[in-house]
């Protein structure tokens, strides 16, 4: 996993865990990415939003964050409210439900 200005990498034993800043739903939204048995696993909450002024949501940031999630090409998504999606197609399909063109 490569780092970026919006990512931090932590090491747990021999395994690296990448924390990604994915604002939009709220300014502090994050996701965690780990490689496990050759598969990319993403732990994320509020992929579905919602967007609300009380959460300081920003639609443009949210849409950019969804595109970053898609670009990860995750094999497994563990989403905090909707459960676990297995397979790149299923992960992408779930995220794409919320992407606006």
PDB file of N, CA and C in Angstrom:
ATOM      1  N   UNK A   1       0.848  -1.175   0.000  1.00  0.00           N
ATOM      2  CA  UNK A   1       0.000   0.000   0.000  1.00  0.00           C
ATOM      3  C   UNK A   1       0.885   1.226   0.000  1.00  0.00           C
ATOM      4  N   UNK A   2       0.549   2.153  -0.851  1.00  0.00           N
ATOM      5  CA  UNK A   2       1.323   3.378  -0.883  1.00  0.00           C
ATOM      6  C   UNK A   2       0.596   4.457  -0.110  1.00  0.00           C
ATOM      7  N   UNK A   3       1.353   5.311   0.529  1.00  0.00           N
ATOM      8  CA  UNK A   3       0.772   6.406   1.279  1.00  0.00           C
ATOM      9  C   UNK A   3       0.492   7.587   0.378  1.00  0.00           C
ATOM     10  N   UNK A   4      -0.277   8.529   0.858  1.00  0.00           N
ATOM     11  CA  UNK A   4      -0.557   9.752   0.140  1.00  0.00           C
ATOM     12  C   UNK A   4      -0.723  10.847   1.176  1.00  0.00           C
ATOM     13  N   UNK A   5      -0.865  12.111   0.762  1.00  0.00           N
ATOM     14  CA  UNK A   5      -1.026  13.178   1.734  1.00  0.00           C
ATOM     15  C   UNK A   5      -2.226  12.988   2.645  1.00  0.00           C
ATOM     16  N   UNK A   6      -3.226  12.219   2.221  1.00  0.00           N
ATOM     17  CA  UNK A   6      -4.410  12.006   3.047  1.00  0.00           C
ATOM     18  C   UNK A   6      -4.419  10.611   3.662  1.00  0.00           C
ATOM     19  N   UNK A   7      -3.265   9.967   3.732  1.00  0.00           N
ATOM     20  CA  UNK A   7      -3.197   8.612   4.270  1.00  0.00           C
ATOM     21  C   UNK A   7      -2.063   8.507   5.286  1.00  0.00           C
ATOM     22  N   UNK A   8      -2.262   7.650   6.266  1.00  0.00           N
ATOM     23  CA  UNK A   8      -1.237   7.314   7.244  1.00  0.00           C
ATOM     24  C   UNK A   8      -1.144   5.804   7.302  1.00  0.00           C
ATOM     25  N   UNK A   9       0.054   5.284   7.427  1.00  0.00           N
ATOM     26  CA  UNK A   9       0.253   3.839   7.497  1.00  0.00           C
ATOM     27  C   UNK A   9       0.748   3.483   8.885  1.00  0.00           C
ATOM     28  N   UNK A  10       0.129   2.460   9.453  1.00  0.00           N
ATOM     29  CA  UNK A  10       0.501   1.941  10.756  1.00  0.00           C
ATOM     30  C   UNK A  10       0.885   0.485  10.577  1.00  0.00           C
ATOM     31  N   UNK A  11       1.750  -0.002  11.430  1.00  0.00           N
ATOM     32  CA  UNK A  11       2.157  -1.397  11.341  1.00  0.00           C
ATOM     33  C   UNK A  11       1.688  -2.145  12.571  1.00  0.00           C
ATOM     34  N   UNK A  12       1.069  -3.292  12.320  1.00  0.00           N
ATOM     35  CA  UNK A  12       0.608  -4.206  13.363  1.00  0.00           C
ATOM     36  C   UNK A  12       1.339  -5.511  13.127  1.00  0.00           C
ATOM     37  N   UNK A  13       2.443  -5.711  13.829  1.00  0.00           N
ATOM     38  CA  UNK A  13       3.271  -6.875  13.557  1.00  0.00           C
ATOM     39  C   UNK A  13       3.837  -6.752  12.163  1.00  0.00           C
ATOM     40  N   UNK A  14       3.619  -7.757  11.342  1.00  0.00           N
ATOM     41  CA  UNK A  14       4.105  -7.768   9.963  1.00  0.00           C
ATOM     42  C   UNK A  14       3.118  -7.156   8.975  1.00  0.00           C
ATOM     43  N   UNK A  15       1.990  -6.716   9.458  1.00  0.00           N
ATOM     44  CA  UNK A  15       0.918  -6.226   8.587  1.00  0.00           C
ATOM     45  C   UNK A  15       0.811  -4.709   8.675  1.00  0.00           C
ATOM     46  N   UNK A  16       0.586  -4.081   7.532  1.00  0.00           N
ATOM     47  CA  UNK A  16       0.380  -2.632   7.525  1.00  0.00           C
ATOM     48  C   UNK A  16      -1.109  -2.323   7.395  1.00  0.00           C
ATOM     49  N   UNK A  17      -1.487  -1.254   8.031  1.00  0.00           N
ATOM     50  CA  UNK A  17      -2.865  -0.782   8.020  1.00  0.00           C
ATOM     51  C   UNK A  17      -2.816   0.674   7.584  1.00  0.00           C
ATOM     52  N   UNK A  18      -3.551   0.997   6.549  1.00  0.00           N
ATOM     53  CA  UNK A  18      -3.554   2.355   6.015  1.00  0.00           C
ATOM     54  C   UNK A  18      -4.833   3.053   6.447  1.00  0.00           C
ATOM     55  N   UNK A  19      -4.684   4.221   7.048  1.00  0.00           N
ATOM     56  CA  UNK A  19      -5.832   5.050   7.415  1.00  0.00           C
ATOM     57  C   UNK A  19      -5.967   6.137   6.366  1.00  0.00           C
ATOM     58  N   UNK A  20      -7.147   6.236   5.768  1.00  0.00           N
ATOM     59  CA  UNK A  20      -7.415   7.227   4.729  1.00  0.00           C
ATOM     60  C   UNK A  20      -8.413   8.253   5.233  1.00  0.00           C
ATOM     61  N   UNK A  21      -8.092   9.509   5.074  1.00  0.00           N
ATOM     62  CA  UNK A  21      -9.028  10.578   5.398  1.00  0.00           C
ATOM     63  C   UNK A  21     -10.000  10.709   4.236  1.00  0.00           C
ATOM     64  N   UNK A  22     -11.283  10.491   4.500  1.00  0.00           N
ATOM     65  CA  UNK A  22     -12.312  10.546   3.460  1.00  0.00           C
ATOM     66  C   UNK A  22     -13.444  11.463   3.906  1.00  0.00           C
ATOM     67  N   UNK A  23     -13.195  12.770   3.899  1.00  0.00           N
ATOM     68  CA  UNK A  23     -14.220  13.702   4.363  1.00  0.00           C
ATOM     69  C   UNK A  23     -15.427  13.736   3.436  1.00  0.00           C
ATOM     70  N   UNK A  24     -16.478  14.285   3.949  1.00  0.00           N
ATOM     71  CA  UNK A  24     -17.695  14.437   3.163  1.00  0.00           C
ATOM     72  C   UNK A  24     -18.907  14.226   4.044  1.00  0.00           C
ATOM     73  N   UNK A  25     -19.091  12.990   4.503  1.00  0.00           N
ATOM     74  CA  UNK A  25     -20.165  12.718   5.462  1.00  0.00           C
ATOM     75  C   UNK A  25     -19.957  13.614   6.672  1.00  0.00           C
ATOM     76  N   UNK A  26     -18.720  13.646   7.142  1.00  0.00           N
ATOM     77  CA  UNK A  26     -18.287  14.566   8.189  1.00  0.00           C
ATOM     78  C   UNK A  26     -16.821  14.894   7.919  1.00  0.00           C
ATOM     79  N   UNK A  27     -16.308  15.970   8.500  1.00  0.00           N
ATOM     80  CA  UNK A  27     -14.923  16.360   8.210  1.00  0.00           C
ATOM     81  C   UNK A  27     -13.890  15.314   8.630  1.00  0.00           C
ATOM     82  N   UNK A  28     -14.189  14.491   9.603  1.00  0.00           N
ATOM     83  CA  UNK A  28     -13.218  13.534  10.112  1.00  0.00           C
ATOM     84  C   UNK A  28     -13.430  12.103   9.664  1.00  0.00           C
ATOM     85  N   UNK A  29     -14.244  11.886   8.655  1.00  0.00           N
ATOM     86  CA  UNK A  29     -14.505  10.517   8.192  1.00  0.00           C
ATOM     87  C   UNK A  29     -13.225   9.851   7.701  1.00  0.00           C
ATOM     88  N   UNK A  30     -13.072   8.581   8.054  1.00  0.00           N
ATOM     89  CA  UNK A  30     -11.892   7.814   7.665  1.00  0.00           C
ATOM     90  C   UNK A  30     -12.298   6.409   7.228  1.00  0.00           C
ATOM     91  N   UNK A  31     -11.378   5.760   6.553  1.00  0.00           N
ATOM     92  CA  UNK A  31     -11.499   4.339   6.218  1.00  0.00           C
ATOM     93  C   UNK A  31     -10.148   3.712   6.512  1.00  0.00           C
ATOM     94  N   UNK A  32     -10.144   2.426   6.757  1.00  0.00           N
ATOM     95  CA  UNK A  32      -8.911   1.688   7.022  1.00  0.00           C
ATOM     96  C   UNK A  32      -8.777   0.590   5.978  1.00  0.00           C
ATOM     97  N   UNK A  33      -7.569   0.434   5.448  1.00  0.00           N
ATOM     98  CA  UNK A  33      -7.296  -0.530   4.383  1.00  0.00           C
ATOM     99  C   UNK A  33      -6.194  -1.462   4.850  1.00  0.00           C
ATOM    100  N   UNK A  34      -6.414  -2.763   4.644  1.00  0.00           N
ATOM    101  CA  UNK A  34      -5.414  -3.763   4.986  1.00  0.00           C
ATOM    102  C   UNK A  34      -5.399  -4.823   3.889  1.00  0.00           C
ATOM    103  N   UNK A  35      -4.231  -5.337   3.609  1.00  0.00           N
ATOM    104  CA  UNK A  35      -4.097  -6.463   2.688  1.00  0.00           C
ATOM    105  C   UNK A  35      -4.102  -7.735   3.534  1.00  0.00           C
ATOM    106  N   UNK A  36      -4.936  -8.698   3.161  1.00  0.00           N
ATOM    107  CA  UNK A  36      -5.036  -9.946   3.908  1.00  0.00           C
ATOM    108  C   UNK A  36      -5.198 -11.103   2.929  1.00  0.00           C
ATOM    109  N   UNK A  37      -4.270 -12.029   2.967  1.00  0.00           N
ATOM    110  CA  UNK A  37      -4.313 -13.188   2.069  1.00  0.00           C
ATOM    111  C   UNK A  37      -4.477 -12.782   0.606  1.00  0.00           C
ATOM    112  N   UNK A  38      -3.771 -11.722   0.224  1.00  0.00           N
ATOM    113  CA  UNK A  38      -3.811 -11.277  -1.159  1.00  0.00           C
ATOM    114  C   UNK A  38      -5.053 -10.490  -1.537  1.00  0.00           C
ATOM    115  N   UNK A  39      -5.870 -10.148  -0.560  1.00  0.00           N
ATOM    116  CA  UNK A  39      -7.085  -9.382  -0.836  1.00  0.00           C
ATOM    117  C   UNK A  39      -7.024  -8.041  -0.107  1.00  0.00           C
ATOM    118  N   UNK A  40      -7.555  -7.028  -0.756  1.00  0.00           N
ATOM    119  CA  UNK A  40      -7.624  -5.696  -0.149  1.00  0.00           C
ATOM    120  C   UNK A  40      -8.953  -5.581   0.592  1.00  0.00           C
ATOM    121  N   UNK A  41      -8.852  -5.323   1.892  1.00  0.00           N
ATOM    122  CA  UNK A  41     -10.031  -5.210   2.746  1.00  0.00           C
ATOM    123  C   UNK A  41     -10.134  -3.764   3.230  1.00  0.00           C
ATOM    124  N   UNK A  42     -11.318  -3.173   3.076  1.00  0.00           N
ATOM    125  CA  UNK A  42     -11.562  -1.802   3.497  1.00  0.00           C
ATOM    126  C   UNK A  42     -12.618  -1.809   4.595  1.00  0.00           C
ATOM    127  N   UNK A  43     -12.308  -1.114   5.671  1.00  0.00           N
ATOM    128  CA  UNK A  43     -13.254  -0.906   6.770  1.00  0.00           C
ATOM    129  C   UNK A  43     -13.683   0.550   6.694  1.00  0.00           C
ATOM    130  N   UNK A  44     -14.955   0.782   6.445  1.00  0.00           N
ATOM    131  CA  UNK A  44     -15.448   2.151   6.300  1.00  0.00           C
ATOM    132  C   UNK A  44     -16.858   2.241   6.859  1.00  0.00           C
ATOM    133  N   UNK A  45     -17.161   3.392   7.417  1.00  0.00           N
ATOM    134  CA  UNK A  45     -18.493   3.629   7.934  1.00  0.00           C
ATOM    135  C   UNK A  45     -19.071   4.822   7.206  1.00  0.00           C
ATOM    136  N   UNK A  46     -20.353   4.840   7.055  1.00  0.00           N
ATOM    137  CA  UNK A  46     -21.061   5.963   6.449  1.00  0.00           C
ATOM    138  C   UNK A  46     -20.702   6.184   4.987  1.00  0.00           C
ATOM    139  N   UNK A  47     -20.375   5.108   4.276  1.00  0.00           N
ATOM    140  CA  UNK A  47     -20.161   5.201   2.836  1.00  0.00           C
ATOM    141  C   UNK A  47     -21.432   5.739   2.181  1.00  0.00           C
ATOM    142  N   UNK A  48     -22.555   5.388   2.738  1.00  0.00           N
ATOM    143  CA  UNK A  48     -23.863   5.780   2.217  1.00  0.00           C
ATOM    144  C   UNK A  48     -24.248   7.219   2.575  1.00  0.00           C
ATOM    145  N   UNK A  49     -23.415   7.912   3.324  1.00  0.00           N
ATOM    146  CA  UNK A  49     -23.773   9.227   3.848  1.00  0.00           C
ATOM    147  C   UNK A  49     -24.310   9.032   5.256  1.00  0.00           C
ATOM    148  N   UNK A  50     -25.307   9.673   5.675  1.00  0.00           N
ATOM    149  CA  UNK A  50     -26.036  10.729   5.001  1.00  0.00           C
ATOM    150  C   UNK A  50     -25.285  12.052   5.074  1.00  0.00           C
ATOM    151  N   UNK A  51     -25.713  12.976   4.245  1.00  0.00           N
ATOM    152  CA  UNK A  51     -25.164  14.324   4.295  1.00  0.00           C
ATOM    153  C   UNK A  51     -26.155  15.209   5.047  1.00  0.00           C
ATOM    154  N   UNK A  52     -25.618  15.963   6.015  1.00  0.00           N
ATOM    155  CA  UNK A  52     -26.495  16.790   6.840  1.00  0.00           C
ATOM    156  C   UNK A  52     -25.693  17.960   7.397  1.00  0.00           C
ATOM    157  N   UNK A  53     -26.293  19.151   7.462  1.00  0.00           N
ATOM    158  CA  UNK A  53     -25.572  20.311   7.986  1.00  0.00           C
ATOM    159  C   UNK A  53     -25.047  20.121   9.411  1.00  0.00           C
ATOM    160  N   UNK A  54     -25.789  19.396  10.248  1.00  0.00           N
ATOM    161  CA  UNK A  54     -25.339  19.167  11.621  1.00  0.00           C
ATOM    162  C   UNK A  54     -24.046  18.363  11.682  1.00  0.00           C
ATOM    163  N   UNK A  55     -23.769  17.573  10.628  1.00  0.00           N
ATOM    164  CA  UNK A  55     -22.541  16.765  10.560  1.00  0.00           C
ATOM    165  C   UNK A  55     -21.408  17.519   9.860  1.00  0.00           C
ATOM    166  N   UNK A  56     -21.695  18.729   9.398  1.00  0.00           N
ATOM    167  CA  UNK A  56     -20.747  19.534   8.617  1.00  0.00           C
ATOM    168  C   UNK A  56     -20.392  18.842   7.302  1.00  0.00           C
ATOM    169  N   UNK A  57     -21.373  18.142   6.752  1.00  0.00           N
ATOM    170  CA  UNK A  57     -21.183  17.412   5.498  1.00  0.00           C
ATOM    171  C   UNK A  57     -20.909  18.371   4.352  1.00  0.00           C
ATOM    172  N   UNK A  58     -20.084  17.892   3.402  1.00  0.00           N
ATOM    173  CA  UNK A  58     -19.814  18.647   2.177  1.00  0.00           C
ATOM    174  C   UNK A  58     -19.939  17.699   0.994  1.00  0.00           C
ATOM    175  N   UNK A  59     -20.919  17.977   0.147  1.00  0.00           N
ATOM    176  CA  UNK A  59     -21.230  17.081  -0.967  1.00  0.00           C
ATOM    177  C   UNK A  59     -20.027  16.855  -1.883  1.00  0.00           C
ATOM    178  N   UNK A  60     -19.292  17.902  -2.239  1.00  0.00           N
ATOM    179  CA  UNK A  60     -18.144  17.741  -3.141  1.00  0.00           C
ATOM    180  C   UNK A  60     -17.077  16.842  -2.524  1.00  0.00           C
ATOM    181  N   UNK A  61     -16.791  17.040  -1.231  1.00  0.00           N
ATOM    182  CA  UNK A  61     -15.815  16.184  -0.546  1.00  0.00           C
ATOM    183  C   UNK A  61     -16.301  14.741  -0.490  1.00  0.00           C
ATOM    184  N   UNK A  62     -17.588  14.567  -0.217  1.00  0.00           N
ATOM    185  CA  UNK A  62     -18.177  13.230  -0.152  1.00  0.00           C
ATOM    186  C   UNK A  62     -18.041  12.510  -1.486  1.00  0.00           C
ATOM    187  N   UNK A  63     -18.360  13.197  -2.567  1.00  0.00           N
ATOM    188  CA  UNK A  63     -18.258  12.580  -3.888  1.00  0.00           C
ATOM    189  C   UNK A  63     -16.805  12.228  -4.220  1.00  0.00           C
ATOM    190  N   UNK A  64     -15.873  13.105  -3.879  1.00  0.00           N
ATOM    191  CA  UNK A  64     -14.450  12.817  -4.102  1.00  0.00           C
ATOM    192  C   UNK A  64     -14.006  11.614  -3.272  1.00  0.00           C
ATOM    193  N   UNK A  65     -14.501  11.516  -2.058  1.00  0.00           N
ATOM    194  CA  UNK A  65     -14.145  10.383  -1.191  1.00  0.00           C
ATOM    195  C   UNK A  65     -14.705   9.072  -1.731  1.00  0.00           C
ATOM    196  N   UNK A  66     -15.919   9.105  -2.264  1.00  0.00           N
ATOM    197  CA  UNK A  66     -16.485   7.897  -2.868  1.00  0.00           C
ATOM    198  C   UNK A  66     -15.624   7.430  -4.037  1.00  0.00           C
ATOM    199  N   UNK A  67     -15.151   8.369  -4.826  1.00  0.00           N
ATOM    200  CA  UNK A  67     -14.295   8.011  -5.969  1.00  0.00           C
ATOM    201  C   UNK A  67     -12.956   7.431  -5.497  1.00  0.00           C
ATOM    202  N   UNK A  68     -12.434   7.944  -4.384  1.00  0.00           N
ATOM    203  CA  UNK A  68     -11.208   7.373  -3.811  1.00  0.00           C
ATOM    204  C   UNK A  68     -11.454   5.941  -3.355  1.00  0.00           C
ATOM    205  N   UNK A  69     -12.604   5.708  -2.741  1.00  0.00           N
ATOM    206  CA  UNK A  69     -12.947   4.344  -2.321  1.00  0.00           C
ATOM    207  C   UNK A  69     -13.030   3.418  -3.524  1.00  0.00           C
ATOM    208  N   UNK A  70     -13.656   3.868  -4.587  1.00  0.00           N
ATOM    209  CA  UNK A  70     -13.758   3.056  -5.800  1.00  0.00           C
ATOM    210  C   UNK A  70     -12.379   2.741  -6.365  1.00  0.00           C
ATOM    211  N   UNK A  71     -11.485   3.723  -6.346  1.00  0.00           N
ATOM    212  CA  UNK A  71     -10.145   3.551  -6.908  1.00  0.00           C
ATOM    213  C   UNK A  71      -9.315   2.527  -6.132  1.00  0.00           C
ATOM    214  N   UNK A  72      -9.699   2.246  -4.898  1.00  0.00           N
ATOM    215  CA  UNK A  72      -8.976   1.236  -4.113  1.00  0.00           C
ATOM    216  C   UNK A  72      -9.167  -0.162  -4.680  1.00  0.00           C
ATOM    217  N   UNK A  73     -10.240  -0.368  -5.437  1.00  0.00           N
ATOM    218  CA  UNK A  73     -10.569  -1.681  -5.990  1.00  0.00           C
ATOM    219  C   UNK A  73     -10.518  -2.765  -4.905  1.00  0.00           C
ATOM    220  N   UNK A  74     -11.265  -2.502  -3.850  1.00  0.00           N
ATOM    221  CA  UNK A  74     -11.284  -3.420  -2.710  1.00  0.00           C
ATOM    222  C   UNK A  74     -11.958  -4.739  -3.058  1.00  0.00           C
ATOM    223  N   UNK A  75     -11.427  -5.792  -2.483  1.00  0.00           N
ATOM    224  CA  UNK A  75     -12.019  -7.121  -2.624  1.00  0.00           C
ATOM    225  C   UNK A  75     -13.114  -7.349  -1.588  1.00  0.00           C
ATOM    226  N   UNK A  76     -12.984  -6.664  -0.460  1.00  0.00           N
ATOM    227  CA  UNK A  76     -13.964  -6.787   0.634  1.00  0.00           C
ATOM    228  C   UNK A  76     -14.179  -5.396   1.223  1.00  0.00           C
ATOM    229  N   UNK A  77     -15.440  -5.032   1.428  1.00  0.00           N
ATOM    230  CA  UNK A  77     -15.787  -3.799   2.124  1.00  0.00           C
ATOM    231  C   UNK A  77     -16.588  -4.162   3.351  1.00  0.00           C
ATOM    232  N   UNK A  78     -16.106  -3.747   4.497  1.00  0.00           N
ATOM    233  CA  UNK A  78     -16.839  -3.896   5.755  1.00  0.00           C
ATOM    234  C   UNK A  78     -17.414  -2.517   6.063  1.00  0.00           C
ATOM    235  N   UNK A  79     -18.701  -2.336   5.782  1.00  0.00           N
ATOM    236  CA  UNK A  79     -19.345  -1.036   5.916  1.00  0.00           C
ATOM    237  C   UNK A  79     -20.113  -1.010   7.225  1.00  0.00           C
ATOM    238  N   UNK A  80     -19.941   0.049   7.982  1.00  0.00           N
ATOM    239  CA  UNK A  80     -20.449   0.119   9.350  1.00  0.00           C
ATOM    240  C   UNK A  80     -21.941  -0.048   9.529  1.00  0.00           C
ATOM    241  N   UNK A  81     -22.741   0.224   8.508  1.00  0.00           N
ATOM    242  CA  UNK A  81     -24.187   0.138   8.657  1.00  0.00           C
ATOM    243  C   UNK A  81     -24.825  -0.927   7.779  1.00  0.00           C
ATOM    244  N   UNK A  82     -24.192  -1.252   6.654  1.00  0.00           N
ATOM    245  CA  UNK A  82     -24.816  -2.150   5.678  1.00  0.00           C
ATOM    246  C   UNK A  82     -24.164  -3.521   5.605  1.00  0.00           C
ATOM    247  N   UNK A  83     -23.141  -3.767   6.413  1.00  0.00           N
ATOM    248  CA  UNK A  83     -22.560  -5.097   6.459  1.00  0.00           C
ATOM    249  C   UNK A  83     -21.337  -5.263   5.574  1.00  0.00           C
ATOM    250  N   UNK A  84     -21.087  -6.505   5.196  1.00  0.00           N
ATOM    251  CA  UNK A  84     -19.874  -6.879   4.478  1.00  0.00           C
ATOM    252  C   UNK A  84     -20.222  -7.194   3.024  1.00  0.00           C
ATOM    253  N   UNK A  85     -19.444  -6.614   2.113  1.00  0.00           N
ATOM    254  CA  UNK A  85     -19.598  -6.864   0.681  1.00  0.00           C
ATOM    255  C   UNK A  85     -18.336  -7.573   0.212  1.00  0.00           C
ATOM    256  N   UNK A  86     -18.514  -8.702  -0.460  1.00  0.00           N
ATOM    257  CA  UNK A  86     -17.381  -9.525  -0.883  1.00  0.00           C
ATOM    258  C   UNK A  86     -17.332  -9.585  -2.403  1.00  0.00           C
ATOM    259  N   UNK A  87     -16.146  -9.346  -2.934  1.00  0.00           N
ATOM    260  CA  UNK A  87     -15.944  -9.350  -4.384  1.00  0.00           C
ATOM    261  C   UNK A  87     -15.877  -7.923  -4.901  1.00  0.00           C
ATOM    262  N   UNK A  88     -14.937  -7.676  -5.787  1.00  0.00           N
ATOM    263  CA  UNK A  88     -14.743  -6.310  -6.294  1.00  0.00           C
ATOM    264  C   UNK A  88     -16.007  -5.746  -6.928  1.00  0.00           C
ATOM    265  N   UNK A  89     -16.736  -6.582  -7.644  1.00  0.00           N
ATOM    266  CA  UNK A  89     -17.960  -6.102  -8.302  1.00  0.00           C
ATOM    267  C   UNK A  89     -19.008  -5.688  -7.270  1.00  0.00           C
ATOM    268  N   UNK A  90     -19.172  -6.480  -6.227  1.00  0.00           N
ATOM    269  CA  UNK A  90     -20.162  -6.158  -5.191  1.00  0.00           C
ATOM    270  C   UNK A  90     -19.765  -4.903  -4.420  1.00  0.00           C
ATOM    271  N   UNK A  91     -18.478  -4.757  -4.125  1.00  0.00           N
ATOM    272  CA  UNK A  91     -17.996  -3.562  -3.420  1.00  0.00           C
ATOM    273  C   UNK A  91     -18.243  -2.329  -4.288  1.00  0.00           C
ATOM    274  N   UNK A  92     -17.828  -2.405  -5.541  1.00  0.00           N
ATOM    275  CA  UNK A  92     -17.993  -1.271  -6.448  1.00  0.00           C
ATOM    276  C   UNK A  92     -19.468  -0.924  -6.626  1.00  0.00           C
ATOM    277  N   UNK A  93     -20.312  -1.921  -6.774  1.00  0.00           N
ATOM    278  CA  UNK A  93     -21.748  -1.678  -6.975  1.00  0.00           C
ATOM    279  C   UNK A  93     -22.346  -0.944  -5.785  1.00  0.00           C
ATOM    280  N   UNK A  94     -21.938  -1.332  -4.576  1.00  0.00           N
ATOM    281  CA  UNK A  94     -22.462  -0.654  -3.386  1.00  0.00           C
ATOM    282  C   UNK A  94     -22.026   0.805  -3.372  1.00  0.00           C
ATOM    283  N   UNK A  95     -20.759   1.065  -3.591  1.00  0.00           N
ATOM    284  CA  UNK A  95     -20.243   2.448  -3.558  1.00  0.00           C
ATOM    285  C   UNK A  95     -20.856   3.270  -4.672  1.00  0.00           C
ATOM    286  N   UNK A  96     -20.976   2.700  -5.850  1.00  0.00           N
ATOM    287  CA  UNK A  96     -21.510   3.425  -7.009  1.00  0.00           C
ATOM    288  C   UNK A  96     -22.945   3.869  -6.813  1.00  0.00           C
ATOM    289  N   UNK A  97     -23.675   3.224  -5.917  1.00  0.00           N
ATOM    290  CA  UNK A  97     -25.067   3.634  -5.644  1.00  0.00           C
ATOM    291  C   UNK A  97     -25.149   5.071  -5.163  1.00  0.00           C
ATOM    292  N   UNK A  98     -24.023   5.575  -4.597  1.00  0.00           N
ATOM    293  CA  UNK A  98     -24.028   6.893  -3.985  1.00  0.00           C
ATOM    294  C   UNK A  98     -23.240   7.931  -4.770  1.00  0.00           C
ATOM    295  N   UNK A  99     -22.599   7.502  -5.846  1.00  0.00           N
ATOM    296  CA  UNK A  99     -21.812   8.417  -6.689  1.00  0.00           C
ATOM    297  C   UNK A  99     -22.747   9.147  -7.643  1.00  0.00           C
ATOM    298  N   UNK A 100     -22.592  10.456  -7.668  1.00  0.00           N
ATOM    299  CA  UNK A 100     -23.366  11.266  -8.617  1.00  0.00           C
ATOM    300  C   UNK A 100     -22.495  11.573  -9.822  1.00  0.00           C
ATOM    301  N   UNK A 101     -23.112  11.557 -10.985  1.00  0.00           N
ATOM    302  CA  UNK A 101     -22.368  11.875 -12.202  1.00  0.00           C
ATOM    303  C   UNK A 101     -22.275  13.350 -12.418  1.00  0.00           C
TER     304      UNK A 101
END
